[in-house]
PDB file of C-alpha atoms in Angstrom:
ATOM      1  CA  UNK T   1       8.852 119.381  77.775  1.00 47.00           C
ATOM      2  CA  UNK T   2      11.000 121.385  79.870  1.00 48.00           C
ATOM      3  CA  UNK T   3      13.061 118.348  81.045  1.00 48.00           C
ATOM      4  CA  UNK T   4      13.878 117.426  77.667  1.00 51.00           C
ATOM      5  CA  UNK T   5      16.816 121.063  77.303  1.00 56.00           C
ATOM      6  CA  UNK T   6      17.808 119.987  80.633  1.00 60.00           C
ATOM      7  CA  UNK T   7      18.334 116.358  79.515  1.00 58.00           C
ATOM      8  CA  UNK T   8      20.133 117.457  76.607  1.00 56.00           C
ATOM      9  CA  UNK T   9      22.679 119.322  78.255  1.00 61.00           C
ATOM     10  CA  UNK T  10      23.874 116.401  80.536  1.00 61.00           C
ATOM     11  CA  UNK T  11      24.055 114.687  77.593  1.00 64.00           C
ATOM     12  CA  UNK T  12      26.490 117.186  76.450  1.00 60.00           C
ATOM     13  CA  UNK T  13      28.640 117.570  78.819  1.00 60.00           C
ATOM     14  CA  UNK T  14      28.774 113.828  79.594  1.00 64.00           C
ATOM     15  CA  UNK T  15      30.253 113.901  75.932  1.00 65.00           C
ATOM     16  CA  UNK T  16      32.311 116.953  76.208  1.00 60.00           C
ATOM     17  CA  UNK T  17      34.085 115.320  79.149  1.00 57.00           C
ATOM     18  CA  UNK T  18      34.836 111.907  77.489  1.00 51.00           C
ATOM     19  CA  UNK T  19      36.013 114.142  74.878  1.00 52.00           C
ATOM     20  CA  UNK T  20      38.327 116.252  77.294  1.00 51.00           C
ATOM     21  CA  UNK T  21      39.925 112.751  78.534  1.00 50.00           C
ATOM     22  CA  UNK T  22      40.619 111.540  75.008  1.00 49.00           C
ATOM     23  CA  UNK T  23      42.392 114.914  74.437  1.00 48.00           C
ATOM     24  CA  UNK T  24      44.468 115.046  77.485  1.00 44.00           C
ATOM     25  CA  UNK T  25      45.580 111.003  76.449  1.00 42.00           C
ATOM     26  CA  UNK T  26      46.447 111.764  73.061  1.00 41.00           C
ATOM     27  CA  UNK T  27      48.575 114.889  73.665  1.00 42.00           C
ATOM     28  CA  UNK T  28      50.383 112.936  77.015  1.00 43.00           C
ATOM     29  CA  UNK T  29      52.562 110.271  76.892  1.00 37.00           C
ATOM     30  CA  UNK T  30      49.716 108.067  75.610  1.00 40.00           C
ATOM     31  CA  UNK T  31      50.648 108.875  72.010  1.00 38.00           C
ATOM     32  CA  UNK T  32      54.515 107.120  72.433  1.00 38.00           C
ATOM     33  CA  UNK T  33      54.430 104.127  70.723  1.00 37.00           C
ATOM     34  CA  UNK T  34      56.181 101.978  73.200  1.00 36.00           C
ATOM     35  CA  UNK T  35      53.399 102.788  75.210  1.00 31.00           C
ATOM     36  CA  UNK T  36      50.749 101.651  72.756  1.00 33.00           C
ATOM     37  CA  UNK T  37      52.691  98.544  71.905  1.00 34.00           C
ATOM     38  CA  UNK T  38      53.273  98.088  75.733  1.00 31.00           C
ATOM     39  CA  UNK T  39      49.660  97.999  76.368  1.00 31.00           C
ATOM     40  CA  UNK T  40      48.820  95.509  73.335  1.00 30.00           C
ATOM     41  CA  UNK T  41      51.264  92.774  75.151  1.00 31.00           C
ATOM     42  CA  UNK T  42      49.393  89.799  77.085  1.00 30.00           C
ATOM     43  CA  UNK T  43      49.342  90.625  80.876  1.00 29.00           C
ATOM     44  CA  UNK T  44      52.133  88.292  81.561  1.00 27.00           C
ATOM     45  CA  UNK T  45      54.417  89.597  79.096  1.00 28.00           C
ATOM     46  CA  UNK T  46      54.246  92.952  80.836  1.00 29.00           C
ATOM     47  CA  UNK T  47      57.142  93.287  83.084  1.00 30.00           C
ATOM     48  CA  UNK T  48      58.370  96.386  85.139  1.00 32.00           C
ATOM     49  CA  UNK T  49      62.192  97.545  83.480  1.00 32.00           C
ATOM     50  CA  UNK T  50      64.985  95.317  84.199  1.00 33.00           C
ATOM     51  CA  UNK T  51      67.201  96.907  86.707  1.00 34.00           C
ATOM     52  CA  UNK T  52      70.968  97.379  86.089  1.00 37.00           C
ATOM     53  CA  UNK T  53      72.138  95.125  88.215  1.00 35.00           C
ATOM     54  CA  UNK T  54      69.595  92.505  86.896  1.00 34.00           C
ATOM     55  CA  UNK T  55      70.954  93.159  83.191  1.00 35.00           C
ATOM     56  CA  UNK T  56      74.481  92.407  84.538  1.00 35.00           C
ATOM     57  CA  UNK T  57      73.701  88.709  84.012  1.00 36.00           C
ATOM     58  CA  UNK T  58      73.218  86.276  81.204  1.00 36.00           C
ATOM     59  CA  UNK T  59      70.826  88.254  79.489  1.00 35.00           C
ATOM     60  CA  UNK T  60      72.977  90.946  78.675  1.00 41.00           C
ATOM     61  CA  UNK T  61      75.767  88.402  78.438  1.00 43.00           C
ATOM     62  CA  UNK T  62      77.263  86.668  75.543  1.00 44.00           C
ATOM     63  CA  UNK T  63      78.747  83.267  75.888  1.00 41.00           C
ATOM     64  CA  UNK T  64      79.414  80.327  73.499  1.00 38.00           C
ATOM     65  CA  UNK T  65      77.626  77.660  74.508  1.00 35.00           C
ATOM     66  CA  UNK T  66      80.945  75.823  75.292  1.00 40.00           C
ATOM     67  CA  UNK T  67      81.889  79.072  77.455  1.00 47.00           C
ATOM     68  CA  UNK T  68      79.293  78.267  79.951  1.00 52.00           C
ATOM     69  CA  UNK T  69      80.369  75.044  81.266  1.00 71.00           C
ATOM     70  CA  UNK T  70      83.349  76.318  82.441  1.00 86.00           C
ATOM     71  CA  UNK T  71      85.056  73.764  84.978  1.00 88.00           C
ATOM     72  CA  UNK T  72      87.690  75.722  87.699  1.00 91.00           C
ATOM     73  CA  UNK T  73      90.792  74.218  87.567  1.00 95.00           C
ATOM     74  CA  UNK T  74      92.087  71.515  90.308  1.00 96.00           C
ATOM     75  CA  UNK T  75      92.569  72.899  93.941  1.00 96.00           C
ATOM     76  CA  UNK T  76      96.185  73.086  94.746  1.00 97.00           C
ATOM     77  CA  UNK T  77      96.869  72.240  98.952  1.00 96.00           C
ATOM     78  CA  UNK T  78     100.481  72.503  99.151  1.00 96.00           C
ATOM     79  CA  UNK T  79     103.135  74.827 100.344  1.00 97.00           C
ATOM     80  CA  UNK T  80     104.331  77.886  97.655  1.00 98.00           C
ATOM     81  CA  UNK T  81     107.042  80.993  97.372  1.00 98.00           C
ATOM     82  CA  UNK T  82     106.615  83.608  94.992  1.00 98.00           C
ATOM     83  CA  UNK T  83     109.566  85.026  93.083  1.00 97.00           C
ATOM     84  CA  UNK T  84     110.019  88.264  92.108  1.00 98.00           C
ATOM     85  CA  UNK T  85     112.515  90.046  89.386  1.00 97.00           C
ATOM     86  CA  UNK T  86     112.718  93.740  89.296  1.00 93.00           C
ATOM     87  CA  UNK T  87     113.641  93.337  85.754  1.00 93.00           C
ATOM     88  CA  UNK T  88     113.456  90.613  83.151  1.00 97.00           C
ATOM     89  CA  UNK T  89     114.354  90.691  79.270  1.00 97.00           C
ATOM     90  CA  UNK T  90     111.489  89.894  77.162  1.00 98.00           C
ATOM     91  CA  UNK T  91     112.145  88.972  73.686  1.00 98.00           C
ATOM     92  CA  UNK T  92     110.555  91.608  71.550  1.00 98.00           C
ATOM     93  CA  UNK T  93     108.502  88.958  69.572  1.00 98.00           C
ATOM     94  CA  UNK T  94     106.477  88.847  72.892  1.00 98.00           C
ATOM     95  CA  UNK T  95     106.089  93.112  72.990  1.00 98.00           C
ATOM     96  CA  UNK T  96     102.512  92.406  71.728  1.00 98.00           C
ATOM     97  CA  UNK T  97     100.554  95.643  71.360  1.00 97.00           C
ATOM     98  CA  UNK T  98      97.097  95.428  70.673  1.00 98.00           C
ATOM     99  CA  UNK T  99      96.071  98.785  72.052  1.00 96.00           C
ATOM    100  CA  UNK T 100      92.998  99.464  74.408  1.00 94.00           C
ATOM    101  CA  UNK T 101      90.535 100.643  71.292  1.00 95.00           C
ATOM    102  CA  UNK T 102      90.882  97.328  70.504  1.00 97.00           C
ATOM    103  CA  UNK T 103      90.764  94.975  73.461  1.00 98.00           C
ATOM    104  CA  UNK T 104      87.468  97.353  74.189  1.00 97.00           C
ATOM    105  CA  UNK T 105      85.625  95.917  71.189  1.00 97.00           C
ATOM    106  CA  UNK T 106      86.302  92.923  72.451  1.00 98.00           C
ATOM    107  CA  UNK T 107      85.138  93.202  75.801  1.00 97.00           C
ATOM    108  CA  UNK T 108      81.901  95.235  74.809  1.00 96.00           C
ATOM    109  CA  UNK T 109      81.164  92.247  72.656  1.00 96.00           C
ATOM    110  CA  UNK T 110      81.598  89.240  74.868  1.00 96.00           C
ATOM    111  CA  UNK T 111      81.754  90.765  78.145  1.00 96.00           C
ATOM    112  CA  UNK T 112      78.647  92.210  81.109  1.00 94.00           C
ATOM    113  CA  UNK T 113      77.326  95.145  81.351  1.00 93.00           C
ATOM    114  CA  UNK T 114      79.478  97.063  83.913  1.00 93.00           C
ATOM    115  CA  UNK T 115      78.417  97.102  87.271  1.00 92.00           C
ATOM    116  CA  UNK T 116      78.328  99.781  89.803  1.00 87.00           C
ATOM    117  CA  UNK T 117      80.214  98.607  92.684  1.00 89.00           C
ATOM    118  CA  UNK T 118      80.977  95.242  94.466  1.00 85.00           C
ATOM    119  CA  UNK T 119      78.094  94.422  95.418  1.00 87.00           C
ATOM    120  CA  UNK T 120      76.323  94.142  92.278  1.00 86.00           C
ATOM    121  CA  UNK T 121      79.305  92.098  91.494  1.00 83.00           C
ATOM    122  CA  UNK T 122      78.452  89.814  94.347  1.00 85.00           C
ATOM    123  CA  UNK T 123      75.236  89.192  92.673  1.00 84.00           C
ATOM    124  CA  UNK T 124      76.252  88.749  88.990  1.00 73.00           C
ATOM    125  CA  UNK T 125      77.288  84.680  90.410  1.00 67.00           C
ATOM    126  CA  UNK T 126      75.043  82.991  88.108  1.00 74.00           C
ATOM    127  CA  UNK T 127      76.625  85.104  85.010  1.00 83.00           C
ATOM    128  CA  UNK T 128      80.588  85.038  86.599  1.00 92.00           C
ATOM    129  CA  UNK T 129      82.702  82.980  87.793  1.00 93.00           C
ATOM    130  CA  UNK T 130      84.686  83.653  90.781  1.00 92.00           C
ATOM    131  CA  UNK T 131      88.289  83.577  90.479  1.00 95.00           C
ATOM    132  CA  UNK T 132      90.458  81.736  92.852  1.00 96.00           C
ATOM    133  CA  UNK T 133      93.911  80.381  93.986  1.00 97.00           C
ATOM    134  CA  UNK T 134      94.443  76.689  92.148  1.00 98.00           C
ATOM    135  CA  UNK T 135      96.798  74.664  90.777  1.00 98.00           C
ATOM    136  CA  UNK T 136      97.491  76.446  87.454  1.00 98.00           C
ATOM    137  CA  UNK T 137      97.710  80.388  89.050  1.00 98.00           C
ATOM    138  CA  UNK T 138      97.560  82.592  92.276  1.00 98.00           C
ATOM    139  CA  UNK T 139      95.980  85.642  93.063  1.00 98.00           C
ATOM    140  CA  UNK T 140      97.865  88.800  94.123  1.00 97.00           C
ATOM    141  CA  UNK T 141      96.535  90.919  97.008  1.00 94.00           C
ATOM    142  CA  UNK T 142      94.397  93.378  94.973  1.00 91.00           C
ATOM    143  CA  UNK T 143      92.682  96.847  96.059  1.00 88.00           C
ATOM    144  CA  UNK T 144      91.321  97.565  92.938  1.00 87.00           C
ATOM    145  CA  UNK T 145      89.258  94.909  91.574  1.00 92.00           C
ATOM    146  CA  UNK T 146      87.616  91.803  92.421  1.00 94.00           C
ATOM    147  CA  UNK T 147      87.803  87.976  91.374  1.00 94.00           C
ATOM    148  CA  UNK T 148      85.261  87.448  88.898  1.00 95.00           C
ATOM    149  CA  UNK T 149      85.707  87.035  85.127  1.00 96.00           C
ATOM    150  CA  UNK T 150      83.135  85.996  82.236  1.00 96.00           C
ATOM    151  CA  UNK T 151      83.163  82.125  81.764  1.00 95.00           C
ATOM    152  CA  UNK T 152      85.213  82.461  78.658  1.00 96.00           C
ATOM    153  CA  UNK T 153      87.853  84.766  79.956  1.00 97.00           C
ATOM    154  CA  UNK T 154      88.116  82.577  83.226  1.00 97.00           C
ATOM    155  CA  UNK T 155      88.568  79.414  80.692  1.00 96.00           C
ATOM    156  CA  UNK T 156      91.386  80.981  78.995  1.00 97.00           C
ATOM    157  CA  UNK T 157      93.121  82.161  82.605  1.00 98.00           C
ATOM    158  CA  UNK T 158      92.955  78.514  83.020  1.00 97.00           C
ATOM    159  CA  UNK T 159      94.678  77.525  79.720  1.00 98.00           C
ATOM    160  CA  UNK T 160      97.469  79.785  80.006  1.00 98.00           C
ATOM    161  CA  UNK T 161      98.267  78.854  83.059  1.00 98.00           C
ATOM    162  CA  UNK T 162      98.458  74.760  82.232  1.00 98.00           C
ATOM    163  CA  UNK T 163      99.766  75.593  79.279  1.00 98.00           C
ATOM    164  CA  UNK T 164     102.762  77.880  81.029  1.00 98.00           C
ATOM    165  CA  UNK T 165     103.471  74.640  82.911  1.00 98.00           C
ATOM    166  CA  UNK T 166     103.470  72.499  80.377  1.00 98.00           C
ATOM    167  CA  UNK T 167     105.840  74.439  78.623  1.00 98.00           C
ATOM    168  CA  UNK T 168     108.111  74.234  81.802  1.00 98.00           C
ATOM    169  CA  UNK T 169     107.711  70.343  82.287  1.00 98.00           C
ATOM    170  CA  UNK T 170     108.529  69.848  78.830  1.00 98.00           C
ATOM    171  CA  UNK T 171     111.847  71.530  80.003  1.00 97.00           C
ATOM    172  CA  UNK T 172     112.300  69.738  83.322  1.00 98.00           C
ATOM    173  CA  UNK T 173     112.004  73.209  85.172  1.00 98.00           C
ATOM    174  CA  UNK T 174     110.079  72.812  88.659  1.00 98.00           C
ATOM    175  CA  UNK T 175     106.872  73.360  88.885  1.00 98.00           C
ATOM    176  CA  UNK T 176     105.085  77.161  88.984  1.00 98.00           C
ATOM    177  CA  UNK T 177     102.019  78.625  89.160  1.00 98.00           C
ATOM    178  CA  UNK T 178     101.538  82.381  87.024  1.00 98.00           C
ATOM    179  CA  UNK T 179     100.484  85.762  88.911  1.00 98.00           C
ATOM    180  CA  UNK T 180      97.082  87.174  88.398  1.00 98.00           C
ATOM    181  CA  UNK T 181      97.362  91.046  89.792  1.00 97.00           C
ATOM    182  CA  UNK T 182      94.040  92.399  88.108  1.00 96.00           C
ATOM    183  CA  UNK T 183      90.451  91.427  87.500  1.00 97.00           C
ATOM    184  CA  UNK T 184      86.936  92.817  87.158  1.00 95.00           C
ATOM    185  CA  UNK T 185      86.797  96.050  87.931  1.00 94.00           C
ATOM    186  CA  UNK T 186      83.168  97.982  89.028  1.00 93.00           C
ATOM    187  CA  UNK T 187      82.768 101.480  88.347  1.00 90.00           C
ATOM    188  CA  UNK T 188      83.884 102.071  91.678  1.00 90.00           C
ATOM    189  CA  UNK T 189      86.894 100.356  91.253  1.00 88.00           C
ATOM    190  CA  UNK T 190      88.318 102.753  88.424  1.00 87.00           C
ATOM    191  CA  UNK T 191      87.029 105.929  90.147  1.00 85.00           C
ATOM    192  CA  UNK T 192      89.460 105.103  93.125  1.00 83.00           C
ATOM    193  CA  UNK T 193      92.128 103.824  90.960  1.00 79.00           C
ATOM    194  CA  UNK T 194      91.957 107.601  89.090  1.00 69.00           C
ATOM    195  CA  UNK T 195      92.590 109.034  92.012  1.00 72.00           C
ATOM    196  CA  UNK T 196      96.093 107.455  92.158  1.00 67.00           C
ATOM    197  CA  UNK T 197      96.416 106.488  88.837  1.00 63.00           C
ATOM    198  CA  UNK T 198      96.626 109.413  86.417  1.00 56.00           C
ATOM    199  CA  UNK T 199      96.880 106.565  83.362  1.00 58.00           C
ATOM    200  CA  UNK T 200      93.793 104.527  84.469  1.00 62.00           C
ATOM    201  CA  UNK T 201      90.794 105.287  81.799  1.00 69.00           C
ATOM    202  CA  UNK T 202      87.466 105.305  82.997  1.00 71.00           C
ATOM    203  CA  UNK T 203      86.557 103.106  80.255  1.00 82.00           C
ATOM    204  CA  UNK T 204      88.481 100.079  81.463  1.00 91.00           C
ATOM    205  CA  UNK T 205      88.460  96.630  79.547  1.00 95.00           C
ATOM    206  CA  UNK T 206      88.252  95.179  83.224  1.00 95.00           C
ATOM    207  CA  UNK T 207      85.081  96.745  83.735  1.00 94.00           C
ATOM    208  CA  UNK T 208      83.162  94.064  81.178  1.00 96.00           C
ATOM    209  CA  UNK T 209      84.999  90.790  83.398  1.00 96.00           C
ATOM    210  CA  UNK T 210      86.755  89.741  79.975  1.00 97.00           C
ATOM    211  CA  UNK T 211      90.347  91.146  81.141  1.00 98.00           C
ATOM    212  CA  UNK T 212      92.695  90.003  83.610  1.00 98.00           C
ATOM    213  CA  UNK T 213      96.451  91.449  83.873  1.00 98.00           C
ATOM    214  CA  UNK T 214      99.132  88.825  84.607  1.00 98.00           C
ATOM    215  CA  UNK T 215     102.716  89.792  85.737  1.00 98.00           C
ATOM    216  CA  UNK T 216     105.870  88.882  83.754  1.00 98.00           C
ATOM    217  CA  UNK T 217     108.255  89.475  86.895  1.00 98.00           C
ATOM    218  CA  UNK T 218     106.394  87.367  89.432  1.00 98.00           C
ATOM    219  CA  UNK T 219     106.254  83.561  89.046  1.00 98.00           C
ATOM    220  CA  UNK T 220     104.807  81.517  92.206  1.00 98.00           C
ATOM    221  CA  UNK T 221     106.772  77.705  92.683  1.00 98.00           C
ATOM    222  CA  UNK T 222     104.986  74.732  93.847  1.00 98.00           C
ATOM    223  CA  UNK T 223     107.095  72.529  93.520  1.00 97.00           C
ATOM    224  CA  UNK T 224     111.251  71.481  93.962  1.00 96.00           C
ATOM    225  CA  UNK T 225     111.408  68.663  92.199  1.00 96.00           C
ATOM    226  CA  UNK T 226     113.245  69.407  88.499  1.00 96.00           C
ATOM    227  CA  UNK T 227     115.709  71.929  87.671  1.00 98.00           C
ATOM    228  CA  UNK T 228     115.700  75.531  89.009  1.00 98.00           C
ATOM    229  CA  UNK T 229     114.336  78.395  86.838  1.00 98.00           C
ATOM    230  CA  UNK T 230     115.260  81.937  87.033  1.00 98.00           C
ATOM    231  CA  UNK T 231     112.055  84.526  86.098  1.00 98.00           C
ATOM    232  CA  UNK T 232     113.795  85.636  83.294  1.00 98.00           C
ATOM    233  CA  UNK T 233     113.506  82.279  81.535  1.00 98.00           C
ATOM    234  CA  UNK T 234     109.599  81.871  82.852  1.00 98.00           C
ATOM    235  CA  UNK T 235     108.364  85.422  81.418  1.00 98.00           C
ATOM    236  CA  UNK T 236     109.606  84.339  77.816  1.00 98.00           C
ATOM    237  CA  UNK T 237     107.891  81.186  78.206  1.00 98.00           C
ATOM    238  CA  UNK T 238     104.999  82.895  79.308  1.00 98.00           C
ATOM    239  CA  UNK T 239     105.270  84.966  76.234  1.00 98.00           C
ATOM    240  CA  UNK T 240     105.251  82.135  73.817  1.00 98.00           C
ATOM    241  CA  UNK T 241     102.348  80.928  75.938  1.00 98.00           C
ATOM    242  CA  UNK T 242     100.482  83.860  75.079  1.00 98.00           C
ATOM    243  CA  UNK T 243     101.951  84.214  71.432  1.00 98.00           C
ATOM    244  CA  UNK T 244     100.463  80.969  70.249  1.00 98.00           C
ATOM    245  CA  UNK T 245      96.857  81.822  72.117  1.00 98.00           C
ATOM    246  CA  UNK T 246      96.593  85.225  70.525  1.00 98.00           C
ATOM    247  CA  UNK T 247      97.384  83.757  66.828  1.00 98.00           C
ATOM    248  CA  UNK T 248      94.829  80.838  67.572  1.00 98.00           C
ATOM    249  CA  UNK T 249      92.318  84.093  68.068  1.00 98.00           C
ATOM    250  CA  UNK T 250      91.833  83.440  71.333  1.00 98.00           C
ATOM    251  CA  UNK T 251      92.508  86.255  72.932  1.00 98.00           C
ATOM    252  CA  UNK T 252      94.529  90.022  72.707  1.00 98.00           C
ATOM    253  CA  UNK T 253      97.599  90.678  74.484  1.00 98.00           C
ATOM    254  CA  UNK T 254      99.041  94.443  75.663  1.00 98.00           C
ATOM    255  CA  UNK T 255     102.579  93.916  76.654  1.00 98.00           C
ATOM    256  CA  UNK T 256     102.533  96.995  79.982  1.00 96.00           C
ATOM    257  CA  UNK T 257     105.970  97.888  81.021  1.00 95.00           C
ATOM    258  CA  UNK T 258     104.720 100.765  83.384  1.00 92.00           C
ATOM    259  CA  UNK T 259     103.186  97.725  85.529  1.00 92.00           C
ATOM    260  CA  UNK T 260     105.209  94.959  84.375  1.00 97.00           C
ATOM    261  CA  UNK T 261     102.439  92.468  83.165  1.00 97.00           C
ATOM    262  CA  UNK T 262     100.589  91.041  80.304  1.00 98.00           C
ATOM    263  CA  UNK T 263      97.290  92.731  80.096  1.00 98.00           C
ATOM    264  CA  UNK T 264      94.991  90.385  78.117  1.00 98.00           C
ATOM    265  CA  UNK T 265      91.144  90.335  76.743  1.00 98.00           C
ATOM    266  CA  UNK T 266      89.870  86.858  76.122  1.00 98.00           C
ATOM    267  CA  UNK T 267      87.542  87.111  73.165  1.00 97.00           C
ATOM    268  CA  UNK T 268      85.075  84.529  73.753  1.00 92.00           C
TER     269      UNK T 268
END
């Protein structure tokens, strides 16, 4: 008989501390409801959080399906010389001006997440496409950003630059590649480029790979054979280049004067 109390009150407190455990769940983070859903998913679906550099790829990515096969452009072996103007005449037809707020949307929509720093953008190879001297354009030397652009954006960097010499074969001018002098830019990138750049925006189109800046007083020749051109003629071509890609909706143009280039968004 006297067991029975005793017997009782383990009973009790057995309860009372099942009880106490419930309590301290439900008033935790155990009542968030990402939590509850979290532990309703199959074992397998249950993944630790994506990291940012691991959401720079496709995932956070969007690409027509046409987009992704990308194909670079033929390698070009030969011998070049780049020309330089320290001023050209534009006609003002070619002054496009779609303004930053806009090529952003653009970029946000089709471009990556931005990445941190170069390494991350070393990584991001199965979602970019590295960017490199060909036949249709050359590279700059560039301290502030590095050659990788989205699959669309390097497809139209591609176009414009066979189209550009189309435009002067059609014309019997020799042969020239265009200038790239800006790609993707990491977070880095822009936080040394404020430093010298009081005009650079920390909220760069180049950060999202869909922007590349091409320059309307540099023009690179590969070739002799056909009449000389002077830069002056070449940037207007270029400009009707770009004129009939950003009315097909291809793309959005920002004609810079403080850096002398095009600075375009490709939006696909």
């Amino acid at each position: 008989m006297k067991q029975k109390p005793e017997h009782h009150r383990q009973q009790l407190a057995r309860q009372g501390i099942v009880v106490l455990l419930l309590a301290l769940l439900l008033t935790g983070c155990g009542t968030s409801k990402e939590l509850r859903r979290y532990a309703m998913m199959p074992a397998l679906e249950k993944r630790p959080t994506t990291s940012k550099a691991s959401t720079s790829g496709n995932a956070r990515t969007r690409y027509s399906s046409s987009d992704m096969n990308y194909n670079p452009p033929p390698p070009f072996y030969g011998t070049s010389t780049t020309f330089a103007a320290s001023r050209v005449y534009i006609d003002p037809q070619y002054h496009f001006g779609d303004i930053n707020s806009t090529q952003l949307s653009a970029a946000r929509k089709y471009g990556i997440t931005p990445l941190a720093n170069r390494q991350e953008a070393a990584e991001s190879v199965g979602s970019l496409c590295r960017v490199g001297d060909n036949a249709y354009y050359t590279l700059a030397p560039m301290s502030h950003s590095v050659p990788y652009l989205t699959p669309g954006a390097a497809s139209l960097l591609s176009l414009i630059g066979q189209r550009f010499q189309q435009e002067l074969a059609k014309s019997g001018y020799r042969k020239h590649r265009i200038v790239v002098t800006s790609l993707l830019r990491t977070e880095a990138d822009v936080q040394r480029l404020q430093r010298t750049n009081s005009n650079a925006t920390s909220n760069s189109c180049h950060m999202y790979a869909t922007t590349f800046d091409l320059s309307y007083v540099r023009f690179n020749r590969i070739d002799t054979s056909g009449s000389s051109v002077d830069n002056n003629t070449m940037a207007n071509i270029l400009g009707r280049v770009l004129n009939e890609l950003r009315d097909s909706g291809l793309c959005y143009v920002k004609y810079e004067t403080q850096q002398r280039c095009y600075h375009i968004t490709s939006r696909r």
